[in-house]
Amino acid sequence: MSKPGEPYPLEAARELRKKAVDDAGEALAASVRAHAAAAQAVERERARLGRHDDETAAFVQSERTVGARRADDALIAQAYLARRRKERAEHVAAVARAEEDERAKQRAVIAARDALASAKAEAEAVEKHHARWQEERRKRAEAKADEEVEDLVTARHGRE
């Protein structure tokens, strides 16, 4: 049983749970920012790939409109297109890496959200315990006050 002026025995746990909720909230916010940055990186890589494809398509189209050319010009064009295919493969790989990073960041957001929910549940459990503890103290104080009033009434009536 606690005494009237006695502090809540689980105050340290209560403070730790509050801090855990704050920390989990900050971690979630950081994860959300990291995911947003990763999503932007995916869009940038896709845009680079798109520009590369557009440039290559424009070159191919210009080659078709030029018509017959010298053999060395055709070899240069073939070498250029071979290089563009290699560059495209690099762009596709960069998009794939960015997408994988985004998926990892998405999983981190989900994990951070779960951690926040868990921290909130634990803090809520301690807060409920604290509320019950306060209610018990209030009831005991009321009962003690009622007893004191009864004792005073009995003492006064006993003297009369």
PDB file of C-alpha atoms in Angstrom, residues 3-160:
ATOM      1  CA  LYS A   3       1.253   6.366   1.530  1.00  0.00           C
ATOM      2  CA  PRO A   4      -0.483   9.637   0.575  1.00  0.00           C
ATOM      3  CA  GLY A   5       2.713  11.498  -0.404  1.00  0.00           C
ATOM      4  CA  GLU A   6       4.423   8.498  -1.933  1.00  0.00           C
ATOM      5  CA  PRO A   7       5.419   8.875  -5.608  1.00  0.00           C
ATOM      6  CA  TYR A   8       4.145   6.513  -8.272  1.00  0.00           C
ATOM      7  CA  PRO A   9       6.343   3.397  -7.996  1.00  0.00           C
ATOM      8  CA  LEU A  10       6.527   2.905 -11.775  1.00  0.00           C
ATOM      9  CA  GLU A  11       7.328   6.538 -12.619  1.00  0.00           C
ATOM     10  CA  ALA A  12      10.671   5.563 -14.166  1.00  0.00           C
ATOM     11  CA  ALA A  13       8.936   3.023 -16.415  1.00  0.00           C
ATOM     12  CA  ARG A  14       6.317   5.624 -17.273  1.00  0.00           C
ATOM     13  CA  GLU A  15       8.977   8.123 -18.345  1.00  0.00           C
ATOM     14  CA  LEU A  16      10.869   5.460 -20.295  1.00  0.00           C
ATOM     15  CA  ARG A  17       7.703   4.484 -22.151  1.00  0.00           C
ATOM     16  CA  LYS A  18       6.979   8.123 -23.022  1.00  0.00           C
ATOM     17  CA  LYS A  19      10.538   8.509 -24.311  1.00  0.00           C
ATOM     18  CA  ALA A  20      10.202   5.275 -26.300  1.00  0.00           C
ATOM     19  CA  VAL A  21       7.072   6.661 -27.974  1.00  0.00           C
ATOM     20  CA  ASP A  22       8.867   9.923 -28.799  1.00  0.00           C
ATOM     21  CA  ASP A  23      11.901   8.059 -30.134  1.00  0.00           C
ATOM     22  CA  ALA A  24       9.736   5.713 -32.206  1.00  0.00           C
ATOM     23  CA  GLY A  25       7.847   8.690 -33.633  1.00  0.00           C
ATOM     24  CA  GLU A  26      11.110  10.359 -34.621  1.00  0.00           C
ATOM     25  CA  ALA A  27      12.348   7.101 -36.172  1.00  0.00           C
ATOM     26  CA  LEU A  28       9.133   6.800 -38.156  1.00  0.00           C
ATOM     27  CA  ALA A  29       9.460  10.381 -39.394  1.00  0.00           C
ATOM     28  CA  ALA A  30      13.057   9.715 -40.463  1.00  0.00           C
ATOM     29  CA  SER A  31      11.985   6.517 -42.235  1.00  0.00           C
ATOM     30  CA  VAL A  32       9.213   8.339 -44.064  1.00  0.00           C
ATOM     31  CA  ARG A  33      11.680  11.036 -45.189  1.00  0.00           C
ATOM     32  CA  ALA A  34      14.162   8.381 -46.346  1.00  0.00           C
ATOM     33  CA  HIS A  35      11.426   6.565 -48.264  1.00  0.00           C
ATOM     34  CA  ALA A  36      10.340   9.809 -49.938  1.00  0.00           C
ATOM     35  CA  ALA A  37      13.940  10.493 -50.976  1.00  0.00           C
ATOM     36  CA  ALA A  38      14.253   6.949 -52.338  1.00  0.00           C
ATOM     37  CA  ALA A  39      11.016   7.351 -54.309  1.00  0.00           C
ATOM     38  CA  GLN A  40      12.379  10.573 -55.804  1.00  0.00           C
ATOM     39  CA  ALA A  41      15.596   8.751 -56.724  1.00  0.00           C
ATOM     40  CA  VAL A  42      13.543   6.125 -58.566  1.00  0.00           C
ATOM     41  CA  GLU A  43      11.766   8.855 -60.517  1.00  0.00           C
ATOM     42  CA  ARG A  44      15.088  10.531 -61.375  1.00  0.00           C
ATOM     43  CA  GLU A  45      16.553   7.251 -62.625  1.00  0.00           C
ATOM     44  CA  ARG A  46      13.436   6.486 -64.657  1.00  0.00           C
ATOM     45  CA  ALA A  47      13.577   9.984 -66.146  1.00  0.00           C
ATOM     46  CA  ARG A  48      17.253   9.484 -67.108  1.00  0.00           C
ATOM     47  CA  LEU A  49      16.350   6.190 -68.755  1.00  0.00           C
ATOM     48  CA  GLY A  50      13.464   7.851 -70.579  1.00  0.00           C
ATOM     49  CA  ARG A  51      15.678  10.698 -71.836  1.00  0.00           C
ATOM     50  CA  HIS A  52      18.282   8.176 -72.936  1.00  0.00           C
ATOM     51  CA  ASP A  53      15.663   6.155 -74.832  1.00  0.00           C
ATOM     52  CA  ASP A  54      14.268   9.326 -76.438  1.00  0.00           C
ATOM     53  CA  GLU A  55      17.739  10.453 -77.532  1.00  0.00           C
ATOM     54  CA  THR A  56      18.512   7.033 -78.984  1.00  0.00           C
ATOM     55  CA  ALA A  57      15.170   6.910 -80.791  1.00  0.00           C
ATOM     56  CA  ALA A  58      15.813  10.387 -82.233  1.00  0.00           C
ATOM     57  CA  PHE A  59      19.232   9.257 -83.480  1.00  0.00           C
ATOM     58  CA  VAL A  60      17.784   6.121 -85.066  1.00  0.00           C
ATOM     59  CA  GLN A  61      15.064   8.208 -86.725  1.00  0.00           C
ATOM     60  CA  SER A  62      17.623  10.674 -88.073  1.00  0.00           C
ATOM     61  CA  GLU A  63      19.674   7.789 -89.427  1.00  0.00           C
ATOM     62  CA  ARG A  64      16.648   6.493 -91.309  1.00  0.00           C
ATOM     63  CA  THR A  65      15.922   9.864 -92.868  1.00  0.00           C
ATOM     64  CA  VAL A  66      19.525  10.418 -93.984  1.00  0.00           C
ATOM     65  CA  GLY A  67      19.384   7.342 -96.200  1.00  0.00           C
ATOM     66  CA  ALA A  68      22.405   5.776 -97.887  1.00  0.00           C
ATOM     67  CA  ARG A  69      25.738   6.816 -96.456  1.00  0.00           C
ATOM     68  CA  ARG A  70      29.329   5.897 -96.642  1.00  0.00           C
ATOM     69  CA  ALA A  71      30.393   2.620 -95.049  1.00  0.00           C
ATOM     70  CA  ASP A  72      32.508   4.322 -92.366  1.00  0.00           C
ATOM     71  CA  ASP A  73      29.511   6.483 -91.355  1.00  0.00           C
ATOM     72  CA  ALA A  74      27.422   3.317 -90.997  1.00  0.00           C
ATOM     73  CA  LEU A  75      30.143   1.724 -88.820  1.00  0.00           C
ATOM     74  CA  ILE A  76      30.313   4.831 -86.637  1.00  0.00           C
ATOM     75  CA  ALA A  77      26.520   4.770 -86.271  1.00  0.00           C
ATOM     76  CA  GLN A  78      26.609   1.082 -85.335  1.00  0.00           C
ATOM     77  CA  ALA A  79      29.336   1.696 -82.755  1.00  0.00           C
ATOM     78  CA  TYR A  80      27.325   4.610 -81.351  1.00  0.00           C
ATOM     79  CA  LEU A  81      24.205   2.450 -81.078  1.00  0.00           C
ATOM     80  CA  ALA A  82      26.195  -0.353 -79.404  1.00  0.00           C
ATOM     81  CA  ARG A  83      27.449   2.161 -76.845  1.00  0.00           C
ATOM     82  CA  ARG A  84      23.904   3.435 -76.341  1.00  0.00           C
ATOM     83  CA  ARG A  85      22.675  -0.144 -75.703  1.00  0.00           C
ATOM     84  CA  LYS A  86      25.389  -0.553 -73.047  1.00  0.00           C
ATOM     85  CA  GLU A  87      24.433   2.788 -71.481  1.00  0.00           C
ATOM     86  CA  ARG A  88      20.783   1.744 -71.518  1.00  0.00           C
ATOM     87  CA  ALA A  89      21.621  -1.454 -69.658  1.00  0.00           C
ATOM     88  CA  GLU A  90      23.419   0.663 -67.041  1.00  0.00           C
ATOM     89  CA  HIS A  91      20.378   2.949 -66.757  1.00  0.00           C
ATOM     90  CA  VAL A  92      18.060  -0.068 -66.382  1.00  0.00           C
ATOM     91  CA  ALA A  93      20.356  -1.434 -63.643  1.00  0.00           C
ATOM     92  CA  ALA A  94      20.344   1.975 -61.904  1.00  0.00           C
ATOM     93  CA  VAL A  95      16.529   2.012 -61.988  1.00  0.00           C
ATOM     94  CA  ALA A  96      16.452  -1.520 -60.542  1.00  0.00           C
ATOM     95  CA  ARG A  97      18.865  -0.535 -57.737  1.00  0.00           C
ATOM     96  CA  ALA A  98      16.810   2.573 -56.949  1.00  0.00           C
ATOM     97  CA  GLU A  99      13.599   0.546 -56.903  1.00  0.00           C
ATOM     98  CA  GLU A 100      15.146  -2.028 -54.557  1.00  0.00           C
ATOM     99  CA  ASP A 101      16.345   0.767 -52.278  1.00  0.00           C
ATOM    100  CA  GLU A 102      12.843   2.248 -52.290  1.00  0.00           C
ATOM    101  CA  ARG A 103      11.335  -1.136 -51.377  1.00  0.00           C
ATOM    102  CA  ALA A 104      13.837  -1.450 -48.518  1.00  0.00           C
ATOM    103  CA  LYS A 105      12.912   2.029 -47.301  1.00  0.00           C
ATOM    104  CA  GLN A 106       9.219   1.091 -47.564  1.00  0.00           C
ATOM    105  CA  ARG A 107       9.859  -1.958 -45.373  1.00  0.00           C
ATOM    106  CA  ALA A 108      11.709   0.302 -42.913  1.00  0.00           C
ATOM    107  CA  VAL A 109       8.665   2.603 -42.750  1.00  0.00           C
ATOM    108  CA  ILE A 110       6.413  -0.375 -42.002  1.00  0.00           C
ATOM    109  CA  ALA A 111       8.798  -1.604 -39.302  1.00  0.00           C
ATOM    110  CA  ALA A 112       9.014   1.880 -37.780  1.00  0.00           C
ATOM    111  CA  ARG A 113       5.215   2.183 -37.835  1.00  0.00           C
ATOM    112  CA  ASP A 114       4.942  -1.174 -36.057  1.00  0.00           C
ATOM    113  CA  ALA A 115       7.558  -0.113 -33.502  1.00  0.00           C
ATOM    114  CA  LEU A 116       5.638   3.095 -32.810  1.00  0.00           C
ATOM    115  CA  ALA A 117       2.389   1.175 -32.359  1.00  0.00           C
ATOM    116  CA  SER A 118       4.101  -1.204 -29.956  1.00  0.00           C
ATOM    117  CA  ALA A 119       5.681   1.642 -27.992  1.00  0.00           C
ATOM    118  CA  LYS A 120       2.312   3.398 -27.779  1.00  0.00           C
ATOM    119  CA  ALA A 121       0.622   0.214 -26.552  1.00  0.00           C
ATOM    120  CA  GLU A 122       3.259  -0.256 -23.849  1.00  0.00           C
ATOM    121  CA  ALA A 123       2.991   3.386 -22.780  1.00  0.00           C
ATOM    122  CA  GLU A 124      -0.790   3.127 -22.705  1.00  0.00           C
ATOM    123  CA  ALA A 125      -0.573   0.061 -20.454  1.00  0.00           C
ATOM    124  CA  VAL A 126       1.622   1.946 -17.989  1.00  0.00           C
ATOM    125  CA  GLU A 127      -0.703   4.976 -18.150  1.00  0.00           C
ATOM    126  CA  LYS A 128      -3.716   2.774 -17.394  1.00  0.00           C
ATOM    127  CA  HIS A 129      -1.859   1.315 -14.426  1.00  0.00           C
ATOM    128  CA  HIS A 130      -0.989   4.838 -13.282  1.00  0.00           C
ATOM    129  CA  ALA A 131      -4.647   5.894 -13.560  1.00  0.00           C
ATOM    130  CA  ARG A 132      -5.756   2.858 -11.517  1.00  0.00           C
ATOM    131  CA  TRP A 133      -3.052   3.607  -8.934  1.00  0.00           C
ATOM    132  CA  GLN A 134      -4.237   7.231  -8.661  1.00  0.00           C
ATOM    133  CA  GLU A 135      -7.864   6.118  -8.361  1.00  0.00           C
ATOM    134  CA  GLU A 136      -6.958   3.705  -5.570  1.00  0.00           C
ATOM    135  CA  ARG A 137      -5.074   6.473  -3.753  1.00  0.00           C
ATOM    136  CA  ARG A 138      -8.035   8.828  -4.158  1.00  0.00           C
ATOM    137  CA  LYS A 139     -10.451   6.211  -2.805  1.00  0.00           C
ATOM    138  CA  ARG A 140      -8.185   5.494   0.167  1.00  0.00           C
ATOM    139  CA  ALA A 141      -7.874   9.211   0.880  1.00  0.00           C
ATOM    140  CA  GLU A 142     -11.660   9.604   0.720  1.00  0.00           C
ATOM    141  CA  ALA A 143     -12.139   6.602   2.987  1.00  0.00           C
ATOM    142  CA  LYS A 144      -9.601   8.021   5.449  1.00  0.00           C
ATOM    143  CA  ALA A 145     -11.311  11.420   5.355  1.00  0.00           C
ATOM    144  CA  ASP A 146     -14.686   9.746   5.937  1.00  0.00           C
ATOM    145  CA  GLU A 147     -13.213   7.847   8.893  1.00  0.00           C
ATOM    146  CA  GLU A 148     -11.795  11.044  10.332  1.00  0.00           C
ATOM    147  CA  VAL A 149     -15.153  12.783   9.953  1.00  0.00           C
ATOM    148  CA  GLU A 150     -16.873   9.814  11.615  1.00  0.00           C
ATOM    149  CA  ASP A 151     -14.332   9.884  14.432  1.00  0.00           C
ATOM    150  CA  LEU A 152     -14.921  13.599  14.893  1.00  0.00           C
ATOM    151  CA  VAL A 153     -18.698  13.174  14.842  1.00  0.00           C
ATOM    152  CA  THR A 154     -18.479  10.238  17.256  1.00  0.00           C
ATOM    153  CA  ALA A 155     -16.106  12.158  19.508  1.00  0.00           C
ATOM    154  CA  ARG A 156     -18.414  15.186  19.568  1.00  0.00           C
ATOM    155  CA  HIS A 157     -21.554  13.143  20.121  1.00  0.00           C
ATOM    156  CA  GLY A 158     -19.823  11.143  22.768  1.00  0.00           C
ATOM    157  CA  ARG A 159     -18.975  14.325  24.700  1.00  0.00           C
ATOM    158  CA  GLU A 160     -22.467  15.798  24.502  1.00  0.00           C
TER     159      GLU A 160
END
